[in-house]
Each structure stands twice: as C-alpha cells, then as structure tokens.
Coordinates of C-alpha atoms in Angstrom, one line a residue:
M30 CA 102.4 -98.0 -33.7
D31 CA 103.9 -95.5 -31.3
S32 CA 104.0 -92.9 -34.1
V33 CA 100.3 -93.4 -34.8
V34 CA 99.4 -93.1 -31.1
A35 CA 101.4 -89.9 -30.8
H36 CA 99.7 -88.4 -33.9
V37 CA 96.3 -89.3 -32.5
V38 CA 97.0 -87.7 -29.1
A39 CA 98.3 -84.5 -30.8
A40 CA 95.3 -84.4 -33.2
L41 CA 92.8 -84.9 -30.4
A42 CA 94.4 -82.1 -28.3
V43 CA 94.1 -79.7 -31.3
V44 CA 90.6 -80.8 -32.3
I45 CA 89.1 -80.7 -28.8
A46 CA 90.6 -77.3 -27.9
A47 CA 89.6 -75.7 -31.2
S48 CA 86.2 -77.2 -31.2
H49 CA 85.3 -76.3 -27.7
A50 CA 86.6 -72.7 -28.1
A51 CA 84.6 -72.3 -31.3
G52 CA 81.5 -73.9 -29.7
A53 CA 81.7 -71.5 -26.7
L54 CA 82.0 -68.6 -29.1
A55 CA 79.0 -69.8 -31.1
R56 CA 76.9 -70.1 -27.9
K57 CA 77.8 -66.6 -26.9
C58 CA 76.4 -65.5 -30.2
G59 CA 73.1 -67.3 -29.5
Q60 CA 73.9 -70.3 -31.8
P61 CA 74.1 -74.0 -30.9
P62 CA 77.8 -75.1 -30.3
V63 CA 77.6 -77.4 -33.4
I64 CA 77.8 -74.3 -35.6
G65 CA 81.2 -73.2 -34.1
Q66 CA 82.5 -76.7 -33.9
L67 CA 81.8 -77.3 -37.6
F68 CA 83.5 -74.1 -38.4
A69 CA 86.5 -75.2 -36.4
G70 CA 86.6 -78.4 -38.4
I71 CA 86.5 -76.5 -41.6
A72 CA 89.4 -74.3 -40.3
L73 CA 91.4 -77.4 -39.4
G74 CA 90.8 -78.9 -42.9
P75 CA 92.5 -78.3 -46.2
S76 CA 90.4 -75.1 -46.8
L77 CA 92.4 -73.1 -44.2
L78 CA 95.0 -75.2 -42.3
G79 CA 95.9 -76.9 -45.6
L80 CA 97.0 -73.5 -47.0
V81 CA 99.6 -73.0 -44.3
P82 CA 103.1 -73.6 -45.8
G83 CA 105.1 -76.6 -44.7
G84 CA 102.4 -79.2 -44.9
V85 CA 101.1 -78.6 -41.4
H86 CA 97.8 -80.2 -42.1
G87 CA 99.3 -83.4 -43.5
K88 CA 101.6 -83.7 -40.5
L89 CA 98.9 -83.1 -37.9
F90 CA 96.2 -85.2 -39.6
P91 CA 98.0 -88.0 -41.6
D92 CA 95.8 -90.5 -43.4
E93 CA 96.7 -93.4 -41.0
I94 CA 95.0 -91.7 -38.0
Q95 CA 91.7 -91.0 -39.8
P96 CA 90.1 -94.4 -38.9
V97 CA 91.1 -93.9 -35.3
L98 CA 89.5 -90.5 -35.1
A99 CA 86.4 -91.7 -36.9
S100 CA 86.0 -94.6 -34.4
L101 CA 86.3 -92.2 -31.4
A102 CA 83.8 -89.9 -33.0
Q103 CA 81.3 -92.8 -33.4
V104 CA 81.6 -93.9 -29.8
A105 CA 81.1 -90.4 -28.6
L106 CA 78.0 -90.2 -30.8
V107 CA 76.6 -93.3 -29.3
F108 CA 77.0 -92.1 -25.7
F109 CA 75.7 -88.6 -26.5
L110 CA 72.6 -89.9 -28.2
F111 CA 72.0 -92.4 -25.4
A112 CA 71.9 -89.4 -23.0
V113 CA 69.4 -87.6 -25.4
G114 CA 67.1 -90.7 -25.4
Y115 CA 67.4 -91.1 -21.6
E116 CA 66.3 -87.5 -21.1
L117 CA 63.4 -87.7 -23.5
D118 CA 60.2 -87.6 -21.5
L119 CA 57.7 -89.7 -23.6
G120 CA 55.0 -88.7 -21.2
L121 CA 54.9 -85.3 -22.7
L122 CA 54.2 -86.5 -26.2
R123 CA 50.4 -86.3 -26.1
H124 CA 49.9 -84.9 -29.6
R125 CA 49.5 -88.2 -31.5
R126 CA 47.3 -86.9 -34.3
T127 CA 49.4 -83.7 -34.8
V128 CA 52.7 -85.6 -34.6
T129 CA 51.5 -88.1 -37.2
A130 CA 50.5 -85.3 -39.6
V131 CA 53.7 -83.2 -39.0
S132 CA 55.9 -86.3 -39.4
L133 CA 54.4 -87.5 -42.6
T134 CA 54.3 -84.1 -44.2
G135 CA 57.7 -83.1 -42.9
F136 CA 59.1 -86.2 -44.5
A137 CA 57.2 -86.3 -47.8
L138 CA 57.3 -82.6 -48.8
P139 CA 61.0 -82.0 -48.4
M140 CA 61.7 -85.2 -50.2
A141 CA 59.5 -84.2 -53.1
L142 CA 61.2 -80.8 -53.3
G143 CA 64.7 -82.4 -53.1
A144 CA 63.9 -84.7 -56.0
A145 CA 62.2 -81.9 -58.0
I146 CA 65.1 -79.5 -58.0
V147 CA 67.4 -82.2 -59.3
L148 CA 64.9 -83.2 -62.0
L149 CA 64.4 -79.6 -63.0
L150 CA 68.1 -78.8 -63.1
P151 CA 69.9 -82.1 -64.0
G152 CA 72.7 -80.4 -66.0
A153 CA 73.6 -78.0 -63.1
F154 CA 73.6 -80.8 -60.5
A155 CA 75.7 -83.0 -62.8
E156 CA 78.2 -80.2 -63.1
V157 CA 78.4 -79.4 -59.4
N158 CA 78.7 -83.1 -58.6
D159 CA 81.8 -83.4 -60.8
G160 CA 80.1 -85.2 -63.7
R161 CA 78.5 -88.0 -61.6
P162 CA 75.3 -89.4 -63.2
V163 CA 72.0 -87.8 -62.3
D164 CA 70.2 -91.2 -61.9
A165 CA 67.5 -92.5 -59.6
T166 CA 70.1 -93.1 -56.9
F167 CA 71.3 -89.5 -56.9
V168 CA 67.7 -88.1 -57.0
L169 CA 66.7 -90.3 -54.1
Y170 CA 69.8 -89.3 -52.1
M171 CA 69.1 -85.6 -52.6
A172 CA 65.5 -86.2 -51.5
V173 CA 66.7 -87.8 -48.3
A174 CA 69.3 -85.1 -47.7
L175 CA 66.6 -82.4 -47.6
S176 CA 64.2 -84.4 -45.5
I177 CA 66.5 -84.8 -42.4
T178 CA 65.9 -83.1 -39.1
A179 CA 68.7 -83.3 -36.5
V180 CA 67.2 -84.8 -33.3
P181 CA 70.1 -84.3 -30.9
V182 CA 70.8 -80.7 -32.1
L183 CA 67.1 -79.9 -31.9
A184 CA 67.0 -81.3 -28.4
G185 CA 69.8 -79.0 -27.4
I186 CA 68.1 -75.9 -29.0
L187 CA 64.8 -76.7 -27.3
K188 CA 66.5 -76.8 -23.9
D189 CA 68.6 -73.7 -24.6
Q190 CA 65.5 -71.7 -25.7
G191 CA 63.4 -73.0 -22.8
I192 CA 60.6 -74.5 -24.9
A193 CA 61.4 -78.2 -24.5
R194 CA 58.1 -78.8 -22.6
T195 CA 55.8 -76.6 -24.7
G196 CA 53.4 -77.9 -27.3
P197 CA 55.5 -76.9 -30.4
G198 CA 58.6 -78.3 -28.8
T199 CA 57.3 -81.7 -27.9
I200 CA 55.5 -82.0 -31.3
A201 CA 58.7 -81.0 -33.2
M202 CA 60.9 -83.3 -31.2
A203 CA 58.6 -86.3 -31.6
A204 CA 58.1 -85.6 -35.4
A205 CA 61.8 -85.2 -35.9
G206 CA 62.4 -88.7 -34.5
V207 CA 59.8 -90.2 -36.8
I208 CA 61.1 -88.3 -39.8
D209 CA 64.6 -89.5 -39.3
A210 CA 63.4 -93.1 -38.7
L211 CA 61.7 -92.9 -42.1
S212 CA 64.7 -91.3 -43.8
W213 CA 67.3 -93.9 -42.8
P214 CA 65.8 -96.9 -44.5
V215 CA 65.4 -94.8 -47.7
L216 CA 69.1 -93.8 -47.4
A217 CA 70.0 -97.4 -47.0
L218 CA 68.0 -98.2 -50.2
V219 CA 70.0 -95.5 -52.0
L220 CA 73.3 -97.2 -50.9
V221 CA 72.2 -100.5 -52.3
G222 CA 71.3 -98.8 -55.5
G223 CA 67.8 -100.3 -55.8
A224 CA 69.3 -103.7 -56.8
Q225 CA 67.1 -106.6 -57.5
G226 CA 66.2 -108.5 -54.3
A227 CA 66.4 -105.3 -52.3
A228 CA 62.6 -105.5 -51.4
R229 CA 63.0 -109.0 -50.1
E230 CA 66.1 -108.0 -48.1
W231 CA 64.3 -105.0 -46.6
A232 CA 61.3 -107.1 -45.7
L233 CA 63.5 -109.4 -43.8
K234 CA 65.3 -106.5 -42.1
A235 CA 61.9 -105.0 -41.2
V236 CA 60.9 -108.2 -39.4
L237 CA 64.2 -108.4 -37.6
L238 CA 63.9 -104.8 -36.6
A239 CA 60.4 -105.3 -35.2
G240 CA 61.7 -108.3 -33.3
Y241 CA 64.6 -106.3 -31.9
L242 CA 62.2 -103.5 -30.7
L243 CA 60.1 -106.1 -28.9
V244 CA 63.1 -107.6 -27.2
M245 CA 64.3 -104.1 -26.1
V246 CA 60.9 -103.1 -24.7
F247 CA 59.6 -106.4 -23.2
A248 CA 62.9 -108.1 -22.3
V249 CA 65.8 -105.7 -21.9
R250 CA 63.8 -103.0 -20.1
P251 CA 62.2 -105.3 -17.5
L252 CA 65.7 -106.7 -16.7
L253 CA 67.1 -103.2 -16.4
V254 CA 64.2 -102.2 -14.1
R255 CA 64.9 -105.2 -11.8
W256 CA 68.6 -104.6 -11.9
T257 CA 68.5 -100.8 -11.1
R258 CA 66.2 -101.4 -8.1
R259 CA 68.7 -103.6 -6.4
P260 CA 70.1 -101.8 -3.3
D261 CA 73.7 -102.9 -4.0
V262 CA 73.9 -101.3 -7.5
G263 CA 75.9 -98.1 -7.3
A264 CA 77.1 -95.8 -10.0
A265 CA 80.5 -97.6 -10.2
H266 CA 78.7 -100.8 -11.2
A267 CA 75.8 -99.2 -13.2
V268 CA 77.8 -97.0 -15.6
P269 CA 79.8 -99.9 -17.2
V270 CA 76.6 -102.0 -17.6
V271 CA 74.6 -99.1 -19.1
A272 CA 77.5 -98.3 -21.5
T273 CA 77.5 -102.0 -22.6
V274 CA 73.7 -101.8 -23.3
A275 CA 74.1 -98.6 -25.3
L276 CA 77.0 -99.9 -27.4
A277 CA 75.3 -103.2 -28.0
S278 CA 72.0 -101.6 -29.0
A279 CA 73.9 -99.3 -31.4
W280 CA 75.7 -102.3 -32.9
A281 CA 72.4 -104.1 -33.3
T282 CA 70.6 -101.4 -35.3
H283 CA 73.7 -101.0 -37.4
A284 CA 73.7 -104.7 -38.2
L285 CA 70.0 -104.4 -39.2
G286 CA 70.9 -101.8 -41.8
L287 CA 70.0 -98.6 -39.8
H288 CA 72.5 -96.2 -38.4
L289 CA 73.9 -96.8 -34.9
I290 CA 72.2 -93.6 -33.6
F291 CA 68.9 -95.4 -33.5
G292 CA 70.2 -98.1 -31.2
A293 CA 71.8 -95.5 -28.9
L294 CA 68.5 -93.5 -28.7
L295 CA 66.4 -96.6 -28.2
A296 CA 68.7 -97.7 -25.3
G297 CA 68.3 -94.3 -23.7
V298 CA 64.5 -94.4 -24.1
V299 CA 64.1 -97.9 -22.5
M300 CA 66.5 -97.1 -19.7
P301 CA 64.5 -97.0 -16.4
R302 CA 64.1 -93.7 -14.7
L303 CA 63.8 -92.7 -11.1
P304 CA 60.4 -93.1 -9.3
D305 CA 59.6 -89.4 -9.9
G306 CA 60.1 -89.9 -13.7
T307 CA 63.4 -88.1 -14.0
P308 CA 66.7 -89.6 -15.3
D309 CA 69.2 -90.8 -12.8
A310 CA 71.9 -88.2 -12.6
R311 CA 74.5 -90.8 -11.6
L312 CA 74.0 -92.5 -15.0
L313 CA 73.2 -89.4 -17.1
G314 CA 76.2 -87.3 -16.1
P315 CA 79.0 -89.6 -17.2
F316 CA 77.5 -90.1 -20.7
Q317 CA 76.9 -86.4 -21.2
S318 CA 80.5 -85.7 -20.2
I319 CA 82.0 -88.3 -22.5
G320 CA 79.8 -87.2 -25.4
G321 CA 80.4 -83.5 -24.8
L322 CA 84.2 -84.1 -24.7
L323 CA 84.6 -86.3 -27.8
L324 CA 81.6 -85.4 -30.0
P325 CA 83.5 -82.4 -31.4
V326 CA 85.8 -84.9 -33.1
F327 CA 82.9 -85.9 -35.3
F328 CA 82.2 -82.3 -36.2
A329 CA 85.8 -81.7 -36.9
I330 CA 86.1 -84.7 -39.2
S331 CA 82.9 -83.5 -41.1
G332 CA 84.3 -80.0 -41.3
M333 CA 87.7 -81.1 -42.6
A334 CA 86.0 -82.8 -45.5
V335 CA 84.8 -79.5 -46.7
V336 CA 87.1 -78.1 -49.4
L337 CA 85.9 -74.5 -50.1
G338 CA 88.8 -73.9 -52.5
G339 CA 87.2 -76.3 -55.0
L340 CA 84.0 -74.4 -55.3
H341 CA 83.1 -72.4 -58.5
G342 CA 81.3 -69.1 -58.7
S343 CA 78.4 -70.7 -60.5
D344 CA 77.9 -73.1 -57.5
L345 CA 76.3 -70.2 -55.6
L346 CA 73.2 -70.5 -57.7
I347 CA 72.8 -74.2 -56.9
L348 CA 73.4 -73.3 -53.2
G349 CA 70.6 -70.8 -53.4
V350 CA 68.3 -73.4 -55.0
I351 CA 69.2 -76.0 -52.4
V352 CA 68.7 -73.7 -49.4
A353 CA 65.4 -72.4 -50.8
A354 CA 64.0 -75.9 -51.3
A355 CA 65.3 -77.0 -47.8
V356 CA 63.6 -74.1 -46.0
V357 CA 60.3 -74.2 -48.0
G358 CA 60.1 -78.0 -47.6
K359 CA 60.5 -78.0 -43.8
V360 CA 58.8 -74.8 -42.8
G361 CA 56.0 -75.3 -45.3
A362 CA 55.4 -78.9 -44.1
G363 CA 55.3 -77.8 -40.5
V364 CA 52.9 -75.0 -41.1
L365 CA 50.5 -77.0 -43.4
S366 CA 50.4 -80.1 -41.2
A367 CA 50.1 -78.2 -37.9
R368 CA 47.4 -75.9 -39.2
G369 CA 45.6 -78.9 -40.5
A370 CA 45.6 -80.3 -37.0
R371 CA 44.2 -77.0 -35.7
R372 CA 47.3 -75.6 -34.1
P373 CA 47.6 -71.8 -33.9
W374 CA 49.5 -70.0 -36.6
R375 CA 52.4 -69.0 -34.3
D376 CA 52.8 -72.6 -33.1
A377 CA 52.6 -73.9 -36.7
L378 CA 55.4 -71.5 -37.8
L379 CA 57.4 -72.4 -34.8
I380 CA 57.1 -76.2 -35.5
G381 CA 58.2 -75.6 -39.1
V382 CA 61.2 -73.6 -38.0
L383 CA 62.2 -76.3 -35.5
L384 CA 61.9 -79.0 -38.2
N385 CA 64.3 -77.0 -40.3
T386 CA 67.1 -77.8 -37.9
R387 CA 69.6 -80.2 -39.5
G388 CA 73.0 -80.0 -37.9
L389 CA 74.4 -83.3 -36.6
T390 CA 72.1 -85.8 -38.4
E391 CA 72.5 -84.0 -41.7
L392 CA 76.3 -84.2 -41.4
I393 CA 75.9 -88.0 -40.9
V394 CA 73.9 -88.3 -44.1
L395 CA 76.4 -86.2 -46.0
D396 CA 79.3 -88.2 -44.7
V397 CA 77.6 -91.4 -45.8
G398 CA 77.0 -90.0 -49.3
L399 CA 80.5 -88.7 -49.7
R400 CA 82.1 -92.0 -48.6
A401 CA 79.8 -94.0 -50.9
G402 CA 80.7 -91.8 -53.9
V403 CA 77.1 -90.6 -54.4
I404 CA 78.2 -87.0 -54.0
G405 CA 81.5 -85.3 -54.7
P406 CA 83.5 -82.8 -52.7
R407 CA 81.8 -79.7 -54.3
L408 CA 78.2 -80.8 -53.7
Y409 CA 79.2 -82.0 -50.2
A410 CA 80.5 -78.6 -49.4
L411 CA 77.3 -76.9 -50.6
L412 CA 75.1 -79.2 -48.6
V413 CA 77.2 -78.6 -45.4
V414 CA 76.8 -74.9 -45.9
M415 CA 73.0 -75.5 -46.3
A416 CA 73.0 -77.4 -43.0
L417 CA 74.9 -74.6 -41.3
L418 CA 72.5 -71.9 -42.6
T419 CA 69.3 -73.7 -41.8
T420 CA 70.5 -74.7 -38.3
A421 CA 71.9 -71.2 -37.5
A422 CA 68.6 -69.6 -38.5
T423 CA 66.6 -71.7 -35.9
G424 CA 67.6 -69.8 -32.8
P425 CA 66.8 -66.3 -34.0
L426 CA 63.5 -67.4 -35.5
I427 CA 62.5 -69.1 -32.3
R428 CA 63.1 -65.9 -30.4
L429 CA 61.0 -64.0 -32.9
L430 CA 58.1 -66.5 -32.8
R431 CA 58.1 -67.5 -29.2
R432 CA 55.2 -66.3 -27.1
P433 CA 55.7 -64.7 -23.7
A434 CA 54.2 -67.8 -22.0
D435 CA 56.9 -69.9 -23.5
A436 CA 59.8 -67.9 -22.1
P437 CA 61.8 -69.6 -19.4
Q438 CA 60.5 -68.9 -15.9
G439 CA 61.6 -69.7 -12.3
P440 CA 65.0 -69.4 -10.6
P441 CA 68.0 -70.7 -12.4
V442 CA 69.3 -74.2 -11.4
E443 CA 72.5 -75.9 -12.3
R444 CA 72.2 -78.7 -14.8
K445 CA 74.5 -80.7 -17.0
I446 CA 74.0 -79.7 -20.6
P447 CA 74.8 -82.0 -23.6
D448 CA 78.1 -80.5 -24.4
G449 CA 79.5 -81.4 -21.0
R450 CA 79.4 -78.0 -19.3
T451 CA 77.3 -76.9 -16.4
G452 CA 75.2 -73.9 -16.7
P453 CA 72.0 -72.1 -15.6
E454 CA 68.7 -73.5 -16.7
T455 CA 65.2 -72.5 -15.8
S456 CA 62.4 -74.8 -15.1
P457 CA 59.8 -73.9 -17.8
P458 CA 56.3 -75.1 -17.0
V459 CA 54.3 -77.1 -19.5
A460 CA 52.5 -74.6 -21.6
A461 CA 48.7 -74.6 -21.8
D462 CA 48.9 -75.9 -25.4
A463 CA 50.7 -79.0 -24.2
A464 CA 47.3 -80.6 -23.7
P465 CA 46.0 -82.8 -26.4
G466 CA 44.6 -80.8 -29.3
P467 CA 41.0 -81.1 -30.5

C-alpha cells in the first residue's frame, strides 16, 4: 500500500508540473491550455517517455496506480464542470429559435457525415481499427464522435476571446450543451450494442431522468436558496455542502446512464446566485482551484493512451477524411442553421467555428470507446489528433471572424479563470445582436 501511495504522489507531481507548464506555453501561443496539457500527456506516455531506456515510463506510471489517477481525474472533472455550470448565466440565452435550429442541425449533420465516411470506406476503417467489425455499433459510435462539442473548453475559449456575452457566443454555448445532451444517450446506446429490450430500458431511464431534473429544480434548488440566505452560513460551512451536492448530482446522472458531467453541470446551474445575479466568489473560487489543479491529470491520462508509434503511413489518409468530415459537419451545420434563423453571415460562420471545438468532451467519448473496445489504439490516436486540430483552429478563426464590436472593452479586472490562475479580464458588454432575433 505504501508503495502505491508513493507512486501516486510521484506521478501526480510529474503530471501536474508538466501539464501546467505545457498549458501555460499553449496559452502564450493563443491556444486553450487543454492543447498543451494533452501534448504533455502524449509526451508522458509510451510514445515519448516510453522510448527512454530503463523502463522509466513503467516505473513512474505502473498499472496499479492507473485506477487511482483515473479517480482523481473524475473528481476534478466534477468540480471543474460544477464551476462552469455555476458561472453560466441562463438569462443571456434569449435565442430560443436560433438555439433550437443550431442544436438540431449541429447534432444531426455531423452524425450523418460520421456515419457516411465509415459506410463509404468500410475496408479502410476496418484496417485502421485493427480488424474490428464495421457494424452498426461502430458506425453509430463514429457518428457520435464527430457530433460532440466540448462545453467546458468552449466556455474557456469564449471567456479568453471576450465574446462570452455576445450573440454568437451565447448561441454556441447553449447549442453545445443541447448537442452533448443528445449525444450521450446515443453513446450509451452504442455501449449496450442495441440489444433487445434497450428501448424499454431507455424509456425507463428517460422517466427517471425527467424526475431527477424536477427534483433538482423544484426541491434541491429551493432548499439551497433558503440555506444560502441564512446569516450564519459562511464559506467554511458552504463549500463542503456544495461539494456534496455536486458529487451526489454527478453520481445520480451516472446512475441514470448519462455521464457524470451532466450532474455536475446541473448542480452548478441550480446553485443559487447572489442578489445581483453573479456567482458567489466564496463558493466559485475553491472549485475553480481544485479543478484547475487536478484536471490536467485527466488530460495526461488521455494523452498517455495515444501511441503514435503504432500508426501507419496510410493512416494519414483516414485522418484527413475524419478531419474534413468533422469540420464540414460542425461549421456547415452552424452556418446553415444560423443563416436559416436570419443571423448575419459573420455570426453564422463564428457559430459554426465555435461548435467545432471538441477538446475535453471529445476526449471523454474517445476514452469510453477505447475502454469498451469499440475503437483500437490506432483509431483512438487519429481521433485525438482530430480533436486537437479542430480545437486548436478555434482561437485563430475567432480572431479572424470577430467584429470590432465584439472585442473586449473596459479596464482589466482580476478574475479567477478555470485553470486556477488569476489573470486580467475585460468586461465585454452584451453586443447589440444579443437581443432576440426576428
């Protein structure tokens, strides 16, 4: 037991130091920290560290500590996403018709393209997936993998770029949440393999989920409102209670067949705010700090599963097909649906670019597929590269498409950002197009 603890402590020290250094470097290059953190994970994995003589990788990351690191990563994920949900201002989401159109198109079109490329190139995908069958389960999985948009990474990018309160930013953020909510049940259906009785099982889970949502909104939230308004409730008492709510909510959605991130986000959304509508910094700060400190462990674990040495030269063709389908599906869906809702061309392109952000949520989907045996190491590596490329392209494209009115304005103020650092932030006004569209 002492040996396992010592290994965990040493591994955490290496992972946190390397991930934060790489994340800081990525931010200086105008990229979200997840890009650098994932690269750090790849470097700490068998692709690079595994090539060092003397079995350094095996000694630093033995198999017996992997479950411990994975558990720490999931807890960090819960706290980080609780903070994202708590910061989400639902009062800004006034684009109901546009959000519905963007969400449905942004879900359906990428799924259709994901399934189409597999059906058109079954032999190539069977080869890159190490001979696994190209059956309905695999086709549906690839469809889901291309439909995902990363809500937490998108939230960070919107803040860093100063467009979180603009029309395109709020539309993309709301649509991303709906898209992922639609994608997770489909992914769960993939994992059960479409077995008989699945429809009845999902009908029951849908009823249970609806009941859970009602309990959170009409029972848990009023209790939290009454409790937070008590004068004797300080931060020392509030943080443990809020942490319990976040973890319990995450467990509940996991038990209902969804991923724990939905419970964490929901707990943040129903958490009462201050009278002026802003999150309580006493509650928000600790969860941002914990998530920012330990979330790199998740990125590192995802990166360490990438084995670049196992790729073949012919895999580059499949990578090109996957990236093309991913970009066309998301950007095309955003443009078509936003233009259909009478948004300007620049806004429509910006919404499509924002939906093309995959990052963290995509890594979760890929990790699930790899552990379930739906995809093998080679295809996993290609899909991780696709997630990196599409996420890395978001920042430069935003700067290209952003209008002068969307640029950050006002004096810089200190804020706590999701990766746990403090840094300057401007206070961007709500753009004129944030009003309801026609």
